[in-house]
Amino acid sequence: MTKKLGIQTICTHVGEIKDEQFKGAVSPIYMATSYQFDDVDVKRYPRYFNTPNQESVAKKIAALEHAEVGMIFGSGMAAISTTLLAFLKTGDHIIVQNTLYGGTSNFIREEFPKYGIEFTFTNGYEVADFEKEIKENTKVIYIETPSNPLLTITDLKGIAKLAKDNNILSIIDNTFASPVNQNPIDFGIDIVLHSATKYLGGHSDILAGAVACSEVHMKAIWNVAKNLGGSLSDFTVWMLERSIKTLVLRVKAQNRNAKKMAKYLSAHADIKQVFYPGLKNHPQYALAKSQMKGFGGMLSFELQEGIGALAFQKALQLIKPSMSLAGVESTMLSPALTSHALLSQEERDSIGVTDGLIRFSVGIENKEDLIADIEQAIAKVKGKITKVTV
Ligand SMILES: *Cc1c(COP(=O)(O)O)cnc(C)c1O
């Protein structure tokens, strides 16, 4: 096959294992943890990330991210921690975007001091905010765009150039956008990471991670990966393959729904503010449009003063007030009580994660039903307020 396949064909077919024995329509699952040593060129072993199923889905990830190679991990954090430890050693320095996924932030703050790796969280997300933190020993710049939970946009081309000019490696967590909406390698970013638990999995039922990059960088990552051992069971790898077949259909439906919800919430008297890169009044709408093919299924919003964020979420009947994101079902949560709970009130205020902020992971339900649920929840909370004050 040629490499110019369309993205939906990549999702459906790239990497698939032909069932030569029974001619089944889908890839068989190879669960073996032991392979005959004289029968294969590569010594296959699940912790070497090279079983037939692991290699098959790795090819899909590489194709989706326009990378030379890919690798599948046991979780997003396994992919993130392994990759960072592959390129950082004692005495090195990393510049990390503020704000970041909570788990990544904790990993850096808790583990790097043990290894003597220096880190700086930027004060903002402009290229200049990264540039001014560069030191002689800076080895990696790490970004997330759109960011969690305020959907700020970081300039991919600008960061890639800054990194290249200074001989620094650029790494992105591309989870929020998914490969359907954003391909950072096209803009010069070196390494792309995913929590495949989110859009790639898409059904809130598998934990997985992924990396896509050049062969040279992957060699360094693999060397550390086999030592740390964060690989994924072949059964779950197979479930990931199955999930990715519908990735484009799901993400496009979520893009459409999120845009409609962002518009609806923006016009709502009980909503103070909406953060969504696909809204023309988002401060970085033009930048988002220049580097994203779709604006994604994530948004956040603030309720007006007096409408409690927690009471509102408890009143929801269809939308689930739950952790995690990117499934086909809509979910909401308060970052201040969950992902950012470990930060102090001042730290949260400084990055705009207010107590009233709600993150909305928009699913594929009918928009009328989502709107009806939000309306009834607001009405219920406001009804309670009236009763108390009367
Ligand atoms: C969930 C998430 C992670 C961590 O992934 P796990 O699969 O839970 O280990 C990393 N980055 C982002 C942006 C996430 O949303």
Coordinates of C-alpha atoms and ligand atoms in Angstrom, one line a residue:
M1 CA 0.0 0.0 0.0
T2 CA 1.1 3.5 -0.6
K3 CA 1.6 6.0 2.2
K4 CA -1.0 8.5 0.8
L5 CA -4.0 6.8 2.4
G6 CA -6.9 8.9 3.7
I7 CA -7.3 9.2 7.5
Q8 CA -10.4 7.0 7.6
T9 CA -8.7 4.3 5.7
I10 CA -5.7 4.5 8.0
C11 CA -8.0 4.1 11.0
T12 CA -9.8 1.1 9.4
H13 CA -6.9 -0.7 7.8
V14 CA -3.3 0.4 8.5
G15 CA -1.4 -2.2 10.5
E16 CA -4.1 -4.9 10.4
I17 CA -2.9 -8.4 10.8
K18 CA -4.2 -10.7 8.0
D19 CA -5.8 -13.9 9.4
E20 CA -4.1 -16.3 6.9
Q21 CA -5.4 -19.3 8.8
F22 CA -9.1 -18.8 9.0
K23 CA -9.5 -15.7 6.8
G24 CA -11.4 -13.7 9.5
A25 CA -12.2 -10.1 8.8
V26 CA -10.3 -8.6 11.8
S27 CA -6.8 -9.0 13.3
P28 CA -6.4 -12.0 15.4
I29 CA -5.1 -11.5 19.0
Y30 CA -1.7 -13.0 19.8
M31 CA -1.5 -13.3 23.6
A32 CA 1.8 -15.3 23.7
T33 CA 4.4 -14.1 26.1
S34 CA 6.9 -16.7 24.7
Y35 CA 8.0 -17.0 21.1
Q36 CA 10.3 -19.6 19.6
F37 CA 13.8 -18.1 19.7
D38 CA 15.1 -19.3 16.4
D39 CA 12.0 -18.5 14.4
V40 CA 11.9 -14.8 14.3
D41 CA 14.4 -12.1 13.4
V42 CA 13.2 -10.0 16.3
K43 CA 13.1 -11.5 19.8
R44 CA 9.4 -11.0 20.5
Y45 CA 8.3 -10.4 24.1
P46 CA 5.4 -8.1 25.3
R47 CA 7.7 -6.0 27.4
Y48 CA 9.8 -5.3 24.3
F49 CA 6.7 -3.7 22.7
N50 CA 7.1 -6.0 19.7
T51 CA 4.3 -8.6 19.7
P52 CA 2.3 -8.8 16.5
N53 CA -0.6 -6.8 18.0
Q54 CA 1.6 -4.2 19.6
E55 CA 3.4 -3.6 16.3
S56 CA 0.2 -3.5 14.3
V57 CA -1.4 -0.7 16.3
A58 CA 1.9 1.1 16.6
K59 CA 1.9 1.3 12.7
K60 CA -1.6 2.9 12.9
I61 CA -0.5 5.5 15.4
A62 CA 2.5 6.4 13.3
A63 CA 0.4 6.8 10.2
L64 CA -2.2 8.9 12.0
E65 CA 0.5 11.3 13.4
H66 CA 2.5 11.4 10.1
A67 CA 5.5 9.9 12.0
E68 CA 8.1 7.4 11.0
V69 CA 7.2 5.1 13.9
G70 CA 4.9 4.6 16.8
M71 CA 4.8 2.7 20.1
I72 CA 1.9 1.7 22.3
F73 CA 2.1 1.9 26.1
G74 CA 0.2 0.7 29.1
S75 CA -1.1 4.2 29.9
G76 CA -0.7 7.8 28.9
M77 CA 1.5 8.3 31.9
A78 CA 3.7 5.3 31.0
A79 CA 4.3 6.9 27.5
I80 CA 4.9 10.4 29.1
S81 CA 7.2 9.3 31.9
T82 CA 9.2 6.9 29.7
T83 CA 9.7 9.5 27.0
L84 CA 10.8 12.2 29.4
L85 CA 13.2 9.9 31.2
A86 CA 14.6 8.8 27.8
F87 CA 15.8 12.3 27.0
L88 CA 16.6 13.8 30.5
K89 CA 19.4 12.9 32.9
T90 CA 21.0 14.4 36.1
G91 CA 21.9 18.0 35.5
D92 CA 19.5 18.5 32.5
H93 CA 16.7 21.1 32.5
I94 CA 13.2 20.9 31.0
I95 CA 10.8 23.8 30.3
V96 CA 7.2 22.7 30.9
Q97 CA 4.1 24.5 29.9
N98 CA 1.8 25.9 32.6
T99 CA -1.0 24.6 32.8
L100 CA -0.5 20.9 32.2
Y101 CA -2.4 17.6 32.8
G102 CA -2.3 17.1 36.5
G103 CA -0.6 13.6 36.4
T104 CA 2.2 14.9 34.2
S105 CA 2.7 17.9 36.5
N106 CA 2.8 15.6 39.6
F107 CA 5.3 13.3 37.8
I108 CA 7.7 16.1 37.1
R109 CA 7.3 17.8 40.6
E110 CA 7.6 14.5 42.6
E111 CA 10.1 12.4 40.6
F112 CA 12.5 14.8 38.8
P113 CA 14.1 16.1 42.1
K114 CA 15.1 12.4 42.9
Y115 CA 17.0 12.3 39.6
G116 CA 18.5 15.8 39.8
I117 CA 16.6 16.9 36.7
E118 CA 15.8 20.7 36.8
F119 CA 12.4 21.9 35.6
T120 CA 10.7 25.3 35.0
F121 CA 7.0 25.8 34.6
T122 CA 6.4 28.7 32.3
N123 CA 4.3 31.7 33.4
G124 CA 2.2 31.7 30.2
Y125 CA 1.8 29.8 27.0
E126 CA 3.3 32.3 24.5
V127 CA 6.5 31.3 22.7
A128 CA 8.3 34.2 24.5
D129 CA 7.3 32.6 27.9
F130 CA 9.2 29.5 26.9
E131 CA 12.1 31.5 25.3
K132 CA 12.9 33.4 28.4
E133 CA 13.3 30.2 30.5
I134 CA 15.9 28.6 28.2
K135 CA 19.2 27.8 30.0
E136 CA 22.5 26.3 28.9
N137 CA 21.3 22.8 30.1
T138 CA 17.8 23.0 28.7
K139 CA 17.2 19.7 26.8
V140 CA 13.4 19.5 26.4
I141 CA 10.4 21.8 25.8
Y142 CA 7.1 20.2 26.8
I143 CA 3.7 21.5 25.7
E144 CA 0.0 20.7 25.7
T145 CA -2.4 22.4 23.2
P146 CA -5.3 22.8 23.6
S147 CA -4.6 22.9 27.3
N148 CA -6.5 21.4 30.2
P149 CA -8.9 22.9 31.4
L150 CA -8.9 26.4 29.8
L151 CA -8.2 25.4 26.2
T152 CA -5.4 27.8 25.6
I153 CA -3.5 27.3 22.4
T154 CA 0.3 27.1 22.1
D155 CA 1.9 28.0 18.8
L156 CA 3.2 24.7 17.4
K157 CA 5.3 26.2 14.6
G158 CA 6.8 28.8 17.0
I159 CA 7.7 26.3 19.7
A160 CA 9.2 23.9 17.1
K161 CA 11.4 26.7 15.7
L162 CA 12.5 27.9 19.1
A163 CA 13.4 24.4 20.1
K164 CA 15.3 23.6 16.8
D165 CA 17.2 27.0 16.9
N166 CA 18.4 26.1 20.4
N167 CA 19.1 22.4 19.8
I168 CA 16.3 21.4 22.2
L169 CA 13.8 18.6 21.8
S170 CA 10.1 19.5 21.5
I171 CA 7.5 17.2 22.9
I172 CA 3.7 17.6 22.9
D173 CA 0.9 15.9 24.7
N174 CA -1.6 15.8 21.8
T175 CA -4.4 14.0 23.8
F176 CA -6.9 16.8 23.8
A177 CA -6.8 17.4 20.0
S178 CA -6.4 13.8 18.9
P179 CA -4.7 13.0 15.6
V180 CA -7.9 13.9 13.7
N181 CA -7.7 17.6 14.7
Q182 CA -4.0 18.2 15.0
N183 CA -0.8 16.7 13.7
P184 CA 2.1 18.5 15.5
I185 CA 4.8 16.7 13.5
D186 CA 3.7 18.6 10.4
F187 CA 4.6 21.8 12.3
G188 CA 8.1 20.6 13.3
I189 CA 7.4 19.2 16.7
D190 CA 9.7 16.2 17.4
I191 CA 7.7 13.8 19.6
V192 CA 3.9 13.4 19.9
L193 CA 2.4 11.7 23.0
H194 CA -1.1 10.5 23.7
S195 CA -3.2 9.2 26.5
A196 CA -5.0 6.6 24.3
T197 CA -7.4 6.3 27.2
K198 CA -9.1 9.3 25.8
Y199 CA -10.1 9.9 22.2
L200 CA -8.1 7.0 20.7
G201 CA -9.9 4.6 23.0
G202 CA -13.0 6.7 23.1
H203 CA -15.4 4.5 25.0
S204 CA -14.1 5.0 28.6
D205 CA -13.1 1.4 28.9
I206 CA -9.4 1.0 28.2
L207 CA -6.2 2.5 29.7
A208 CA -3.4 3.0 27.1
G209 CA -0.8 5.4 25.9
A210 CA 1.0 6.1 22.6
V211 CA 4.1 7.8 21.2
A212 CA 4.9 8.8 17.6
C213 CA 8.2 10.2 16.4
S214 CA 11.3 9.5 14.2
E215 CA 13.1 6.2 14.3
V216 CA 16.1 7.8 15.9
H217 CA 14.1 9.2 18.8
M218 CA 12.1 6.0 19.2
K219 CA 15.3 4.0 19.6
A220 CA 16.2 6.1 22.7
I221 CA 12.6 5.8 24.0
W222 CA 12.5 2.0 23.5
N223 CA 15.8 1.5 25.3
V224 CA 14.2 3.1 28.5
A225 CA 10.8 1.6 27.8
K226 CA 12.0 -2.0 28.0
N227 CA 13.6 -1.2 31.4
L228 CA 10.6 0.6 32.9
G229 CA 8.2 -2.1 31.5
G230 CA 5.1 0.0 30.9
S231 CA 3.8 -2.1 28.0
L232 CA 0.2 -2.9 27.2
S233 CA -1.5 -6.4 27.2
D234 CA -2.2 -7.6 23.7
F235 CA -5.9 -8.0 24.4
T236 CA -6.1 -4.3 25.3
V237 CA -4.0 -3.4 22.3
W238 CA -6.5 -5.2 20.2
M239 CA -9.4 -3.3 21.8
L240 CA -7.5 -0.1 21.0
E241 CA -7.2 -1.2 17.3
R242 CA -11.0 -1.8 17.3
S243 CA -11.6 1.6 18.9
I244 CA -9.5 3.5 16.4
K245 CA -11.5 2.2 13.5
T246 CA -14.2 4.7 14.4
L247 CA -11.9 7.5 15.7
V248 CA -12.6 9.9 12.8
L249 CA -16.4 9.4 13.0
R250 CA -16.4 9.9 16.8
V251 CA -14.1 12.9 16.9
K252 CA -15.9 14.7 14.1
A253 CA -19.3 14.2 15.8
Q254 CA -17.7 15.5 19.0
N255 CA -16.2 18.5 17.2
R256 CA -19.7 19.4 15.8
N257 CA -21.4 18.9 19.2
A258 CA -18.8 20.9 21.1
K259 CA -19.1 23.8 18.8
K260 CA -22.9 23.8 19.1
M261 CA -22.7 23.6 22.9
A262 CA -20.1 26.4 23.1
K263 CA -22.4 28.7 21.1
Y264 CA -25.4 27.7 23.2
L265 CA -23.6 28.3 26.5
S266 CA -22.1 31.6 25.3
A267 CA -25.6 33.0 24.7
H268 CA -26.9 31.7 28.0
A269 CA -27.8 34.3 30.7
D270 CA -26.7 32.0 33.5
I271 CA -23.2 31.3 32.0
K272 CA -20.5 33.9 32.7
Q273 CA -17.8 32.7 30.3
V274 CA -17.1 29.9 27.8
F275 CA -13.6 28.7 26.8
Y276 CA -13.6 27.0 23.4
P277 CA -10.9 27.5 20.6
G278 CA -13.6 27.3 18.0
L279 CA -15.4 30.4 19.2
K280 CA -14.5 33.5 17.2
N281 CA -14.1 35.5 20.5
H282 CA -11.5 33.0 21.9
P283 CA -8.3 35.1 22.1
Q284 CA -6.4 32.6 20.0
Y285 CA -9.0 31.6 17.5
A286 CA -6.8 32.5 14.5
L287 CA -3.9 30.5 15.9
A288 CA -6.1 27.6 16.6
K289 CA -7.6 27.8 13.1
S290 CA -4.1 27.8 11.6
Q291 CA -2.9 24.6 13.3
M292 CA -6.1 22.6 14.0
K293 CA -8.3 20.8 11.5
G294 CA -11.2 20.7 14.0
F295 CA -11.5 22.5 17.3
G296 CA -12.1 19.4 19.4
G297 CA -14.7 18.1 21.8
M298 CA -13.5 19.8 25.0
L299 CA -14.6 23.1 26.4
S300 CA -15.0 24.7 29.7
F301 CA -17.3 27.4 31.2
E302 CA -18.1 29.3 34.3
L303 CA -21.6 29.6 35.8
Q304 CA -22.8 32.9 37.0
E305 CA -22.1 33.7 40.7
G306 CA -24.6 32.1 43.0
I307 CA -25.1 28.9 40.8
G308 CA -22.9 26.4 42.6
A309 CA -20.8 24.3 40.2
L310 CA -21.1 21.2 42.3
A311 CA -24.9 21.6 42.9
F312 CA -25.3 22.0 39.1
Q313 CA -23.3 18.9 38.3
K314 CA -25.3 16.9 40.9
A315 CA -28.5 18.0 39.3
L316 CA -27.5 16.7 35.8
Q317 CA -29.4 13.6 34.7
L318 CA -27.9 12.7 31.3
I319 CA -24.4 14.3 31.4
K320 CA -22.2 12.4 33.8
P321 CA -20.4 14.4 36.5
S322 CA -17.3 12.2 36.3
M323 CA -13.5 12.1 35.9
S324 CA -11.8 11.5 32.7
L325 CA -12.8 12.6 29.3
A326 CA -13.2 12.0 25.5
G327 CA -15.6 9.1 25.7
V328 CA -18.7 9.0 23.4
E329 CA -20.7 10.0 26.5
S330 CA -20.7 13.6 27.7
T331 CA -19.1 14.3 31.1
M332 CA -18.5 17.3 33.3
L333 CA -16.2 18.0 36.2
S334 CA -14.9 20.8 38.4
P335 CA -11.1 21.0 37.8
A336 CA -10.7 22.9 41.2
L337 CA -12.0 19.8 43.0
T338 CA -10.4 17.1 40.8
S339 CA -7.4 17.5 38.4
H340 CA -6.2 20.7 40.1
A341 CA -7.1 19.9 43.7
L342 CA -3.5 19.5 44.8
L343 CA -2.7 23.1 43.8
S344 CA -3.3 25.9 46.4
Q345 CA -6.1 28.4 45.9
E346 CA -3.6 31.1 44.9
E347 CA -2.0 28.8 42.3
R348 CA -5.4 27.9 40.9
D349 CA -6.4 31.5 40.7
S350 CA -3.2 32.5 39.0
I351 CA -3.9 30.0 36.2
G352 CA -7.6 30.8 35.9
V353 CA -8.9 27.6 37.4
T354 CA -11.7 29.2 39.5
D355 CA -14.1 27.3 41.8
G356 CA -16.9 27.9 39.4
L357 CA -15.1 26.5 36.3
I358 CA -16.6 23.4 34.8
R359 CA -14.9 21.3 32.2
F360 CA -17.2 19.8 29.6
S361 CA -16.1 16.7 27.6
V362 CA -18.8 16.7 24.9
G363 CA -19.9 13.3 23.6
I364 CA -21.9 12.2 20.6
E365 CA -25.5 12.5 22.1
N366 CA -28.1 14.6 20.3
K367 CA -27.5 18.2 21.1
E368 CA -31.2 18.8 22.1
D369 CA -30.9 16.3 24.8
L370 CA -27.6 17.8 26.2
I371 CA -29.2 21.3 26.2
A372 CA -32.4 20.0 27.9
D373 CA -30.3 18.4 30.6
I374 CA -28.3 21.6 31.2
E375 CA -31.5 23.6 31.3
Q376 CA -33.2 21.4 33.9
A377 CA -30.1 21.3 36.0
I378 CA -29.8 25.1 36.1
A379 CA -33.5 25.5 36.8
K380 CA -33.3 23.0 39.7
V381 CA -30.3 24.8 41.3
K382 CA -31.9 28.2 40.8
G383 CA -35.1 26.8 42.3
K384 CA -33.3 25.7 45.4
I385 CA -31.6 29.1 45.8
T386 CA -34.9 30.9 45.6
K387 CA -36.4 28.5 48.2
V388 CA -33.6 29.2 50.6
T389 CA -33.6 32.9 50.2
V390 CA -37.4 33.4 50.3
Ligands
LIG1 C1 -5.5 11.5 30.8 C2 -4.4 12.3 30.4 C3 -3.1 11.8 30.5 C4 -2.7 10.6 31.3 O1 -3.1 9.4 30.7 P1 -3.4 8.1 31.4 O2 -3.9 7.2 30.3 O3 -4.5 8.3 32.4 O4 -2.2 7.6 32.1 C5 -2.1 12.6 30.0 N1 -2.4 13.8 29.3 C6 -3.6 14.2 29.2 C7 -3.9 15.5 28.4 C8 -4.7 13.5 29.7 O5 -6.0 13.9 29.5

